[in-house]
Coordinates of C-alpha atoms and ligand atoms in Angstrom, one line a residue:
M1 CA 2.6 21.1 -52.9
E2 CA 0.9 20.8 -49.5
K3 CA 3.4 20.2 -46.6
G4 CA 3.4 16.7 -45.2
K5 CA 3.5 15.7 -41.6
L6 CA 4.6 12.7 -39.6
Y7 CA 2.5 11.5 -36.6
V8 CA 4.2 8.9 -34.4
V9 CA 1.2 7.5 -32.6
G10 CA 1.1 5.3 -29.5
F11 CA -2.4 3.9 -29.3
G12 CA -2.1 2.4 -25.9
P13 CA -3.0 -1.2 -24.9
G14 CA -5.4 -1.8 -27.8
S15 CA -8.9 -1.0 -26.6
F16 CA -10.6 2.1 -27.9
D17 CA -11.4 3.1 -24.3
H18 CA -7.7 3.6 -23.6
I19 CA -6.5 5.5 -26.7
T20 CA -6.1 9.2 -26.3
A21 CA -8.3 11.7 -28.1
R22 CA -5.2 13.2 -29.8
A23 CA -4.2 9.8 -31.1
V24 CA -7.6 9.3 -32.6
E25 CA -7.5 12.8 -34.1
A26 CA -4.0 12.1 -35.6
L27 CA -5.1 8.8 -37.1
Q28 CA -8.2 10.5 -38.7
E29 CA -6.2 13.5 -40.0
S30 CA -3.7 11.2 -41.7
D31 CA -3.8 10.1 -45.4
L32 CA -1.7 7.1 -44.7
I33 CA -1.3 4.7 -41.8
I34 CA 1.9 2.6 -41.6
G35 CA 2.3 -0.1 -39.0
Y36 CA 2.9 -3.7 -38.0
K37 CA 0.0 -5.8 -39.3
T38 CA -1.3 -6.9 -35.8
Y39 CA -1.3 -3.2 -34.6
V40 CA -3.1 -2.0 -37.7
D41 CA -5.8 -4.6 -37.1
L42 CA -6.3 -3.3 -33.6
I43 CA -7.0 0.3 -34.7
R44 CA -8.8 -0.5 -38.0
G45 CA -12.2 0.3 -36.5
L46 CA -11.1 4.0 -36.1
L47 CA -10.0 4.5 -39.7
T48 CA -12.2 6.0 -42.4
K49 CA -10.6 6.9 -45.7
Q50 CA -6.9 6.3 -44.9
T51 CA -4.7 4.1 -47.0
V52 CA -3.1 1.4 -44.9
V53 CA 0.4 0.0 -45.3
S54 CA 1.1 -2.9 -43.0
T55 CA 4.3 -5.0 -42.8
G56 CA 5.8 -7.7 -40.7
M57 CA 7.5 -7.7 -37.4
T58 CA 11.1 -7.0 -38.3
E59 CA 10.2 -4.4 -40.9
E60 CA 10.4 -1.3 -38.6
V61 CA 13.3 0.4 -40.6
S62 CA 11.5 0.1 -43.9
R63 CA 8.3 1.3 -42.3
A64 CA 10.1 4.4 -40.9
Q65 CA 11.8 5.1 -44.3
E66 CA 8.5 4.8 -46.2
A67 CA 6.8 7.1 -43.7
V68 CA 9.5 9.8 -44.2
K69 CA 9.4 9.4 -47.9
Q70 CA 5.6 9.8 -48.0
A71 CA 5.6 12.8 -45.7
E72 CA 8.3 14.5 -47.8
L73 CA 5.9 14.0 -50.8
G74 CA 3.3 16.0 -48.9
K75 CA 1.2 13.3 -47.2
K76 CA 0.1 13.2 -43.6
V77 CA 1.4 9.9 -42.3
A78 CA 0.7 8.1 -39.0
V79 CA 3.3 5.6 -37.9
I80 CA 1.7 3.5 -35.2
S81 CA 3.0 1.7 -32.1
S82 CA 1.1 -0.1 -29.4
G83 CA 1.5 1.4 -25.9
D84 CA 3.6 4.5 -26.1
S85 CA 5.5 5.3 -29.3
G86 CA 8.3 6.6 -27.2
V87 CA 8.7 3.4 -25.1
Y88 CA 10.3 0.7 -27.3
G89 CA 8.0 2.1 -30.0
M90 CA 8.7 3.9 -33.3
A91 CA 9.5 7.4 -32.1
G92 CA 13.2 7.0 -31.7
L93 CA 13.7 5.2 -35.0
M94 CA 11.7 7.9 -36.8
Y95 CA 14.1 10.6 -35.5
E96 CA 17.1 8.4 -36.4
V97 CA 15.9 7.9 -40.0
L98 CA 15.2 11.7 -40.3
I99 CA 18.6 12.6 -38.8
E100 CA 20.3 10.3 -41.4
K101 CA 18.7 12.5 -44.1
G102 CA 20.0 15.7 -42.5
W103 CA 16.5 16.6 -41.1
T104 CA 16.2 19.7 -38.8
E105 CA 13.0 20.9 -37.2
A106 CA 13.3 24.2 -39.1
T107 CA 13.8 22.8 -42.6
G108 CA 12.4 19.2 -42.5
V109 CA 8.9 17.7 -42.3
E110 CA 6.9 18.4 -39.2
I111 CA 6.8 15.5 -36.7
E112 CA 4.5 15.0 -33.8
V113 CA 4.9 12.2 -31.3
V114 CA 1.5 11.3 -29.8
P115 CA 1.9 9.6 -26.4
G116 CA 0.0 6.5 -25.4
I117 CA -0.4 4.3 -22.3
S118 CA 2.6 2.0 -22.1
A119 CA 2.3 -1.6 -20.9
I120 CA 3.9 -0.8 -17.5
N121 CA 0.9 1.5 -16.8
S122 CA -1.9 -0.5 -18.3
C123 CA -0.7 -3.8 -16.7
A124 CA -0.2 -2.0 -13.4
S125 CA -3.8 -0.9 -13.4
L126 CA -5.0 -4.5 -13.8
L127 CA -2.7 -5.7 -11.0
G128 CA -3.6 -3.1 -8.4
A129 CA -0.9 -0.5 -7.7
P130 CA 2.5 -2.2 -8.1
I131 CA 4.5 0.8 -9.5
M132 CA 3.7 3.2 -6.7
H133 CA 7.4 3.6 -6.1
D134 CA 10.6 3.9 -8.2
S135 CA 10.3 1.6 -11.1
C136 CA 12.0 0.8 -14.4
T137 CA 11.3 -1.0 -17.7
I138 CA 13.7 -3.6 -19.1
S139 CA 13.2 -5.2 -22.5
L140 CA 14.6 -8.8 -22.5
S141 CA 14.8 -8.7 -26.3
D142 CA 18.5 -9.1 -27.3
H143 CA 17.9 -8.8 -31.0
L144 CA 19.2 -5.2 -30.9
T145 CA 20.8 -5.0 -27.5
P146 CA 23.7 -7.1 -26.3
W147 CA 22.6 -9.6 -23.6
D148 CA 25.5 -8.6 -21.3
L149 CA 24.1 -5.1 -21.2
I150 CA 20.5 -6.3 -20.5
A151 CA 21.9 -8.6 -17.7
K152 CA 23.8 -5.7 -16.2
R153 CA 20.6 -3.6 -16.1
V154 CA 18.6 -6.4 -14.5
E155 CA 21.3 -6.8 -11.9
A156 CA 21.5 -3.1 -11.2
A157 CA 17.7 -2.7 -11.0
A158 CA 17.4 -5.8 -8.7
Q159 CA 20.1 -4.5 -6.4
A160 CA 18.6 -1.0 -6.3
D161 CA 15.2 -2.4 -5.3
F162 CA 13.3 -1.0 -8.3
V163 CA 9.9 -2.4 -9.2
I164 CA 10.7 -3.9 -12.7
A165 CA 8.5 -4.2 -15.7
L166 CA 9.9 -6.8 -18.1
Y167 CA 8.9 -6.2 -21.7
N168 CA 9.4 -8.8 -24.5
P169 CA 10.1 -11.4 -21.8
R170 CA 10.0 -14.5 -24.1
S171 CA 9.3 -15.5 -27.7
G172 CA 9.3 -18.7 -29.6
R173 CA 13.1 -18.5 -30.1
R174 CA 14.1 -16.4 -27.1
T175 CA 13.4 -18.7 -24.1
R176 CA 16.5 -18.5 -22.0
Q177 CA 16.5 -14.7 -21.2
I178 CA 13.6 -14.9 -18.7
V179 CA 15.2 -17.9 -17.0
E180 CA 18.5 -16.0 -16.7
T181 CA 16.6 -12.9 -15.5
Q182 CA 14.9 -14.8 -12.7
R183 CA 18.2 -16.3 -11.6
I184 CA 19.7 -12.8 -11.3
L185 CA 16.7 -11.4 -9.5
L186 CA 16.8 -14.2 -7.0
K187 CA 20.3 -13.2 -5.9
Y188 CA 18.8 -10.0 -4.5
R189 CA 15.1 -10.6 -3.9
S190 CA 13.1 -13.0 -1.8
P191 CA 11.7 -16.0 -3.7
D192 CA 8.3 -14.8 -2.3
T193 CA 8.5 -11.4 -4.0
P194 CA 5.2 -10.7 -5.7
V195 CA 5.1 -10.9 -9.5
G196 CA 2.3 -10.0 -11.8
L197 CA 2.0 -11.6 -15.3
V198 CA -0.4 -9.6 -17.6
K199 CA -1.1 -10.9 -21.0
S200 CA -2.9 -8.8 -23.7
A201 CA -4.0 -6.1 -21.2
Y202 CA -7.3 -4.6 -22.2
R203 CA -7.6 -6.8 -25.3
D204 CA -9.9 -9.8 -25.9
R205 CA -7.7 -12.5 -24.5
Q206 CA -6.5 -10.6 -21.4
S207 CA -5.2 -12.7 -18.6
V208 CA -3.8 -11.6 -15.2
I209 CA -1.8 -13.9 -13.0
M210 CA -0.4 -13.2 -9.5
T211 CA 2.5 -15.3 -8.6
T212 CA 5.9 -15.1 -7.0
L213 CA 9.5 -14.7 -8.2
S214 CA 10.2 -18.4 -7.5
E215 CA 7.0 -19.6 -9.2
M216 CA 6.7 -17.3 -12.2
L217 CA 8.2 -19.6 -14.7
N218 CA 5.6 -22.2 -14.0
H219 CA 3.1 -20.0 -15.8
E220 CA 2.8 -19.2 -19.5
I221 CA 4.9 -16.2 -20.5
G222 CA 5.1 -15.0 -24.1
M223 CA 5.6 -12.0 -26.3
L224 CA 2.3 -10.5 -25.3
T225 CA 3.1 -10.8 -21.5
T226 CA 4.4 -8.0 -19.4
V227 CA 6.1 -9.3 -16.2
V228 CA 5.9 -6.9 -13.2
I229 CA 8.4 -7.8 -10.4
G230 CA 7.6 -6.2 -7.1
N231 CA 10.2 -4.5 -4.9
S232 CA 11.1 -5.6 -1.3
S233 CA 8.0 -4.0 0.1
T234 CA 5.4 -5.0 -2.5
F235 CA 2.7 -7.2 -1.1
F236 CA -0.5 -9.0 -2.2
Y237 CA -3.8 -8.2 -0.7
D238 CA -7.1 -9.6 -1.9
N239 CA -5.7 -10.5 -5.3
K240 CA -4.1 -7.1 -5.8
M241 CA -0.4 -6.3 -6.0
I242 CA 0.5 -3.2 -4.1
T243 CA 3.7 -1.3 -3.5
P244 CA 3.6 1.1 -0.6
R245 CA 4.8 4.6 -1.4
G246 CA 6.1 5.0 2.2
Y247 CA 3.2 6.8 3.9
Q248 CA 3.2 4.1 6.6
R249 CA 6.6 5.4 7.8
K250 CA 5.0 8.6 9.0
Y251 CA 1.3 8.1 9.1
T252 CA -1.1 5.8 10.8
L253 CA -3.3 4.7 7.9
G254 CA -6.1 3.2 9.9
S255 CA -6.7 6.1 12.2
E256 CA -7.9 9.7 11.7
K257 CA -5.5 10.7 14.5
Q258 CA -1.9 11.0 13.3
P259 CA 1.1 10.7 15.6
L260 CA 2.8 13.6 13.8
K261 CA 1.0 16.9 13.6
P262 CA 1.1 18.8 10.3
H263 CA 3.8 21.2 11.4
Q264 CA 6.1 18.3 12.5
R265 CA 5.9 16.2 9.3
L266 CA 8.6 17.9 7.3
R267 CA 11.1 18.2 10.2
K268 CA 14.4 16.5 9.9
E269 CA 13.9 14.4 13.0
A270 CA 10.6 13.1 11.5
E271 CA 12.6 11.8 8.5
P272 CA 15.6 9.9 9.8
W273 CA 15.9 8.3 6.4
S274 CA 16.4 11.6 4.5
L275 CA 19.6 12.7 2.9
E276 CA 19.9 15.5 5.4
S277 CA 19.6 13.2 8.4
M278 CA 21.9 10.5 6.8
S279 CA 24.5 13.2 6.0
S280 CA 24.9 14.1 9.7
I281 CA 25.2 10.3 10.5
D282 CA 27.8 10.0 7.7
E283 CA 29.8 12.8 9.1
Q284 CA 29.7 11.3 12.6
I285 CA 30.8 7.9 11.3
T286 CA 33.6 9.4 9.2
T287 CA 34.9 11.2 12.3
E288 CA 34.6 8.2 14.5
V289 CA 36.2 5.8 11.9
V290 CA 39.1 8.1 11.3
E291 CA 39.7 8.9 14.9
K292 CA 39.2 5.4 16.4
A293 CA 40.4 3.2 13.6
P294 CA 43.3 4.9 11.8
T295 CA 44.5 1.5 10.5
I296 CA 41.5 1.1 8.1
D297 CA 42.7 1.5 4.6
L298 CA 40.2 4.2 3.5
P299 CA 40.6 5.9 0.2
F300 CA 41.6 9.5 0.4
Q301 CA 38.5 10.8 -1.3
K302 CA 35.1 11.0 0.4
V303 CA 33.9 7.6 1.5
S304 CA 30.3 6.6 1.0
S305 CA 28.2 5.1 3.8
L306 CA 28.0 1.8 1.9
D307 CA 31.8 1.7 1.6
M308 CA 32.3 2.3 5.2
A309 CA 29.6 -0.3 6.1
L310 CA 31.4 -2.9 4.0
Q311 CA 34.7 -2.0 5.5
A312 CA 33.2 -2.3 9.0
L313 CA 31.7 -5.7 8.1
S314 CA 35.0 -7.0 6.8
M315 CA 36.6 -6.1 10.0
I316 CA 33.9 -7.8 12.0
D317 CA 33.7 -11.0 9.9
G318 CA 37.0 -11.1 8.2
D319 CA 35.3 -12.4 5.1
E320 CA 35.1 -10.0 2.3
E321 CA 33.4 -12.4 -0.1
E322 CA 30.3 -12.5 2.0
L323 CA 29.9 -8.7 1.9
G324 CA 27.8 -8.6 -1.3
E325 CA 25.3 -10.9 0.3
K326 CA 25.1 -8.8 3.5
A327 CA 24.5 -5.7 1.4
I328 CA 21.7 -7.6 -0.3
T329 CA 20.1 -8.5 3.0
Y330 CA 19.8 -4.8 3.7
V331 CA 17.9 -4.2 0.4
Q332 CA 15.4 -6.9 1.4
Q333 CA 14.7 -5.5 4.8
K334 CA 11.0 -4.8 5.5
I335 CA 10.0 -1.2 5.8
E336 CA 9.6 0.1 9.3
S337 CA 6.3 1.6 10.2
I338 CA 4.5 2.7 13.3
F339 CA 2.6 -0.2 14.7
E340 CA -0.3 0.8 17.0
L341 CA -2.2 -1.4 19.4
A342 CA -3.7 -1.3 22.9
V343 CA -2.8 -3.6 25.7
S344 CA -4.4 -4.4 29.1
P345 CA -3.8 -7.0 31.8
G346 CA -7.3 -8.5 31.1
V347 CA -10.9 -7.6 30.9
A348 CA -11.5 -7.6 34.6
N349 CA -7.9 -7.7 35.8
K350 CA -6.4 -4.2 36.3
Q351 CA -3.1 -5.2 37.8
F352 CA 0.1 -5.2 35.8
T353 CA 2.8 -7.7 36.7
T354 CA 6.5 -6.8 36.8
K355 CA 7.1 -9.0 33.7
Q356 CA 4.4 -7.1 31.8
M357 CA 6.0 -3.7 32.7
T358 CA 9.5 -4.9 31.7
T359 CA 8.1 -6.3 28.4
L360 CA 6.5 -3.0 27.7
V361 CA 9.8 -1.2 28.2
E362 CA 11.5 -3.8 25.9
V363 CA 9.1 -3.7 23.0
V364 CA 8.3 0.1 23.1
G365 CA 12.0 1.0 23.3
E366 CA 13.2 4.6 23.2
K367 CA 11.4 5.5 20.0
G368 CA 7.9 4.2 20.8
T369 CA 5.3 5.8 23.0
M370 CA 2.8 4.6 25.6
E371 CA -0.4 6.3 26.5
Y372 CA -2.8 5.3 29.2
T373 CA -6.5 5.7 28.2
P374 CA -9.8 6.1 30.0
N375 CA -10.7 2.6 28.7
H376 CA -8.1 1.0 31.1
Q377 CA -5.8 0.2 28.2
I378 CA -2.3 1.4 27.3
V379 CA -2.0 2.4 23.7
L380 CA 1.4 1.6 22.2
R381 CA 2.9 3.2 19.1
I382 CA 6.0 1.3 18.2
P383 CA 8.2 1.9 15.1
T384 CA 8.9 -1.6 13.9
S385 CA 9.3 -3.7 10.7
D386 CA 8.3 -6.8 12.7
P387 CA 4.9 -6.4 14.4
E388 CA 4.6 -10.2 14.8
T389 CA 7.5 -10.3 17.2
V390 CA 6.0 -7.4 19.1
T391 CA 2.6 -9.1 19.5
S392 CA 4.2 -12.4 20.4
K393 CA 6.3 -10.9 23.2
L394 CA 3.2 -9.0 24.6
S395 CA 1.0 -12.1 24.4
N396 CA 3.7 -14.2 26.2
A397 CA 3.7 -11.6 29.0
G398 CA 0.0 -12.2 29.5
F399 CA -1.4 -9.0 27.9
L400 CA -4.8 -8.8 26.3
L401 CA -4.1 -7.2 22.9
S402 CA -6.7 -5.1 21.0
P403 CA -6.6 -3.1 17.8
I404 CA -7.4 0.7 18.1
G405 CA -9.4 3.1 16.1
D406 CA -13.0 2.5 15.0
V407 CA -13.3 -0.8 16.8
L408 CA -15.3 -2.3 19.6
T409 CA -13.6 -2.0 23.0
V410 CA -14.8 -3.9 26.1
K411 CA -14.3 -1.9 29.3
A412 CA -15.2 -3.7 32.5
C413 CA -14.9 -2.8 36.2
D414 CA -12.5 -4.8 38.4
F415 CA -15.5 -6.7 40.0
C416 CA -14.4 -5.5 43.4
D417 CA -10.9 -6.7 42.8
G418 CA -12.2 -10.1 41.7
E419 CA -14.5 -10.6 44.7
K420 CA -17.8 -10.2 42.7
T421 CA -17.0 -12.7 40.0
D422 CA -20.5 -13.7 38.7
A423 CA -20.4 -11.4 35.6
I424 CA -16.8 -11.9 34.7
P425 CA -17.3 -14.9 32.3
Y426 CA -19.9 -12.8 30.3
A427 CA -17.5 -9.9 30.1
E428 CA -14.7 -12.2 28.9
E429 CA -17.1 -13.9 26.4
I430 CA -18.1 -10.5 25.0
Q431 CA -14.4 -9.5 24.7
R432 CA -13.7 -12.8 23.0
T433 CA -16.5 -12.7 20.4
L434 CA -16.8 -8.9 19.8
G435 CA -13.6 -7.3 21.1
G436 CA -11.6 -5.5 18.3
L437 CA -14.5 -5.8 15.8
S438 CA -14.2 -3.1 13.1
L439 CA -17.2 -0.7 13.2
P440 CA -18.4 2.6 11.6
K441 CA -17.1 4.5 14.6
E442 CA -15.3 3.6 17.9
L443 CA -17.7 1.9 20.4
T444 CA -17.3 1.0 24.0
V445 CA -19.2 -1.8 25.8
G446 CA -19.0 -1.1 29.5
I447 CA -19.7 -4.0 31.9
N448 CA -20.1 -3.5 35.6
G449 CA -20.4 -6.2 38.1
C450 CA -23.1 -4.8 40.4
G451 CA -25.8 -2.1 40.6
M452 CA -23.2 0.4 42.0
A453 CA -22.0 0.7 38.5
C454 CA -19.0 2.5 39.9
Y455 CA -17.0 2.1 36.6
K456 CA -19.9 4.1 34.9
A457 CA -21.1 1.5 32.4
V458 CA -24.2 3.7 31.9
M459 CA -21.9 6.3 30.3
D460 CA -20.6 3.9 27.6
D461 CA -22.1 3.4 24.2
I462 CA -23.6 0.1 25.4
G463 CA -23.8 -0.3 29.2
I464 CA -24.3 -3.7 30.9
V465 CA -24.9 -3.8 34.6
F466 CA -25.2 -7.1 36.5
R467 CA -27.8 -6.9 39.2
K468 CA -29.5 -9.6 41.2
G469 CA -28.3 -12.4 38.9
K470 CA -29.5 -10.7 35.7
F471 CA -28.4 -7.9 33.4
D472 CA -29.7 -4.4 32.8
L473 CA -29.0 -2.9 29.4
F474 CA -28.3 0.8 28.6
L475 CA -28.1 2.0 25.0
G476 CA -26.9 5.2 23.3
A477 CA -24.9 7.2 25.9
K478 CA -23.2 10.2 24.7
P479 CA -20.0 9.7 26.6
V480 CA -18.2 13.0 26.0
G481 CA -18.9 16.7 25.4
R482 CA -21.0 19.3 27.2
T483 CA -24.2 17.6 26.1
A484 CA -23.0 14.2 27.5
H485 CA -25.7 12.0 28.8
P486 CA -26.1 8.4 30.0
G487 CA -27.4 5.6 28.0
Q488 CA -31.1 5.0 27.9
P489 CA -32.2 2.1 30.1
V490 CA -33.8 -0.2 27.5
A491 CA -34.1 -3.5 29.3
E492 CA -34.0 -4.8 32.9
G493 CA -33.4 -8.3 34.2
I494 CA -32.1 -9.9 31.0
P495 CA -31.2 -13.6 31.8
P496 CA -27.5 -14.2 31.6
E497 CA -27.8 -16.8 28.9
Q498 CA -29.4 -14.1 26.6
I499 CA -27.1 -11.1 27.2
I500 CA -24.4 -12.0 24.7
D501 CA -26.9 -12.7 21.9
K502 CA -28.7 -9.5 22.5
V503 CA -25.5 -7.4 22.5
T504 CA -24.2 -9.2 19.4
A505 CA -27.5 -8.4 17.5
I506 CA -27.3 -4.7 18.4
I507 CA -23.6 -4.6 17.3
E508 CA -24.4 -6.4 14.0
E509 CA -27.2 -4.0 13.2
Y510 CA -25.1 -1.0 14.0
K511 CA -22.2 -2.3 11.9
E512 CA -24.4 -3.0 8.9
K513 CA -26.7 0.0 8.9
A514 CA -24.9 3.0 10.6
H515 CA -23.2 5.6 8.3
P516 CA -19.4 5.8 8.4
N517 CA -18.4 7.8 11.5
E518 CA -21.9 7.7 13.0
R519 CA -21.6 7.0 16.7
L520 CA -24.2 4.6 18.3
F521 CA -26.1 7.4 20.0
K522 CA -26.5 9.2 16.7
Y523 CA -27.6 6.1 14.9
F524 CA -30.1 5.3 17.7
K525 CA -31.5 8.8 17.4
R526 CA -31.8 8.6 13.6
V527 CA -33.4 5.1 13.3
K528 CA -35.5 5.4 16.5
E529 CA -35.4 1.7 17.2
I530 CA -32.6 -0.9 17.6
Q531 CA -33.5 -4.6 17.9
G532 CA -36.9 -3.6 19.2
Y533 CA -35.6 -1.1 21.8
K534 CA -37.4 2.3 21.2
Y535 CA -35.4 5.5 21.3
Q536 CA -36.0 8.2 24.0
D537 CA -34.2 11.5 24.0
M538 CA -31.7 11.5 26.9
A539 CA -30.0 14.8 25.9
P540 CA -30.2 17.6 28.4
K541 CA -33.4 19.7 28.0
I542 CA -31.6 23.0 28.3
E543 CA -30.2 25.0 25.4
I544 CA -26.4 24.8 25.3
E545 CA -24.6 27.2 23.0
P546 CA -22.3 25.3 20.5
A547 CA -18.7 25.3 21.7
P548 CA -16.0 26.6 19.4
C549 CA -14.1 23.3 19.9
G550 CA -16.8 21.3 18.2
D551 CA -19.1 19.8 20.8
Ligands
SF4_1 S1 -19.3 -2.0 39.7 FE1 -19.8 -3.2 41.5 S2 -18.6 -5.0 41.2 FE2 -17.8 -3.6 39.8 S3 -16.1 -2.7 41.0 FE3 -17.9 -1.4 41.2 S4 -18.8 -2.1 43.1 FE4 -17.4 -3.7 42.4

């Protein structure tokens, strides 16, 4: 008699695009397909000559027993599960039924578990990227698992800040479990925590809803819904649910220039949150607590950081009952990342006040950095979980705030310390309308208040020089490098009321048509004409050997 075989096949969410090639092969190699009726219907289009045995929802044990029986009779049998057969599917039950019969791999029928895409993965792909960090799945079905145990797992996962995918959240009879789960989660997570509800992922009646922990029960949740609860750092962006992996702790995601060089990134001091760094803090605290507070009733064995923190809080507040809530607050803290921005006293103003300098010291602190730039700005890099407070303090101190990176920066002269004021309103208007605009590459608009052009506007990407009541316009300077050259004088005597529109039109064209990373002078050279201004080669006419450093 030919030897039988058991395939335990997870066929993924249900569309043929998301079933693995091995799963299709296993189904087509089988003589017999055994499964829940709804699942069999989903894969029927892949079947050829196979006999199908489909049964109802609570018939898993009889399906497993029948599959084993038929395999032992020499048939190739596929037992099917949606998603992954090893995640709330049939794989475990198949092994349990075999073990009851004394099965061993050496002597019993061959078994192959064919993995599939589980709902946590398929639903996550429709929501954006919500399970980028530690996550867990919890089934709210208490038909086979005591509710006390499920509630304990929800509580632990909520406390530990896992992203949680809830399977089997509600059915016709089981309606209280999701309500109770929300109540537990709200003890530990903000009501605004992002939640994704995905029903019938990759099937005909697919629906995706983005909501929050407090609002989620106002939407339809049923047996075909997977509920994905974000962790304390998950956020919504443009109808996507995203959980950061933590790159923002070390890297500046909007800039090519990183504050930490590659050789610094794995150093202990660059990872103050790591176990190694925390251990040295633990040791320091243990020593200090034991030396300075011998009356604290610490257990004899090694004390964890959390225990010590709770002890310390109880001493401060004298209210041990509140300690749980304080620990919870810690879990909900926002993640600290490096916040970068540039500040200056104003477009024309170059003088810092005492209040501005003390505000800088306050917001930058000991861990941040300040870097003065040729654009008359100070670039701040501040580790913080609260950028809004930082910007509000800087604005209150009278700073002009600008983003950094590939943005438009306005760089003006000081208009002879405010004596030659005619062009200042135009400089301020350009800053107000175009300053900080995101562009294919960084771009500086230089504005000088007289023909002396002593702040070198002609060496900026766009140079504007006020002269005899009108503006001269220079385009396409190459501001740095050994082949640096000034901008090409493209127009003289532009009436003041036209200058802002002309500059705006140039910027809009460059933003729309330049390649990523293409500086304005390169774009001008490539297209030969911007807004009617014809290109002339301003580069030095002598041959310059390429420099090893890149220019
Ligand atoms: S460019 Fe003219 S107005 Fe501006 S600081 Fe120099 S001399 Fe004064």
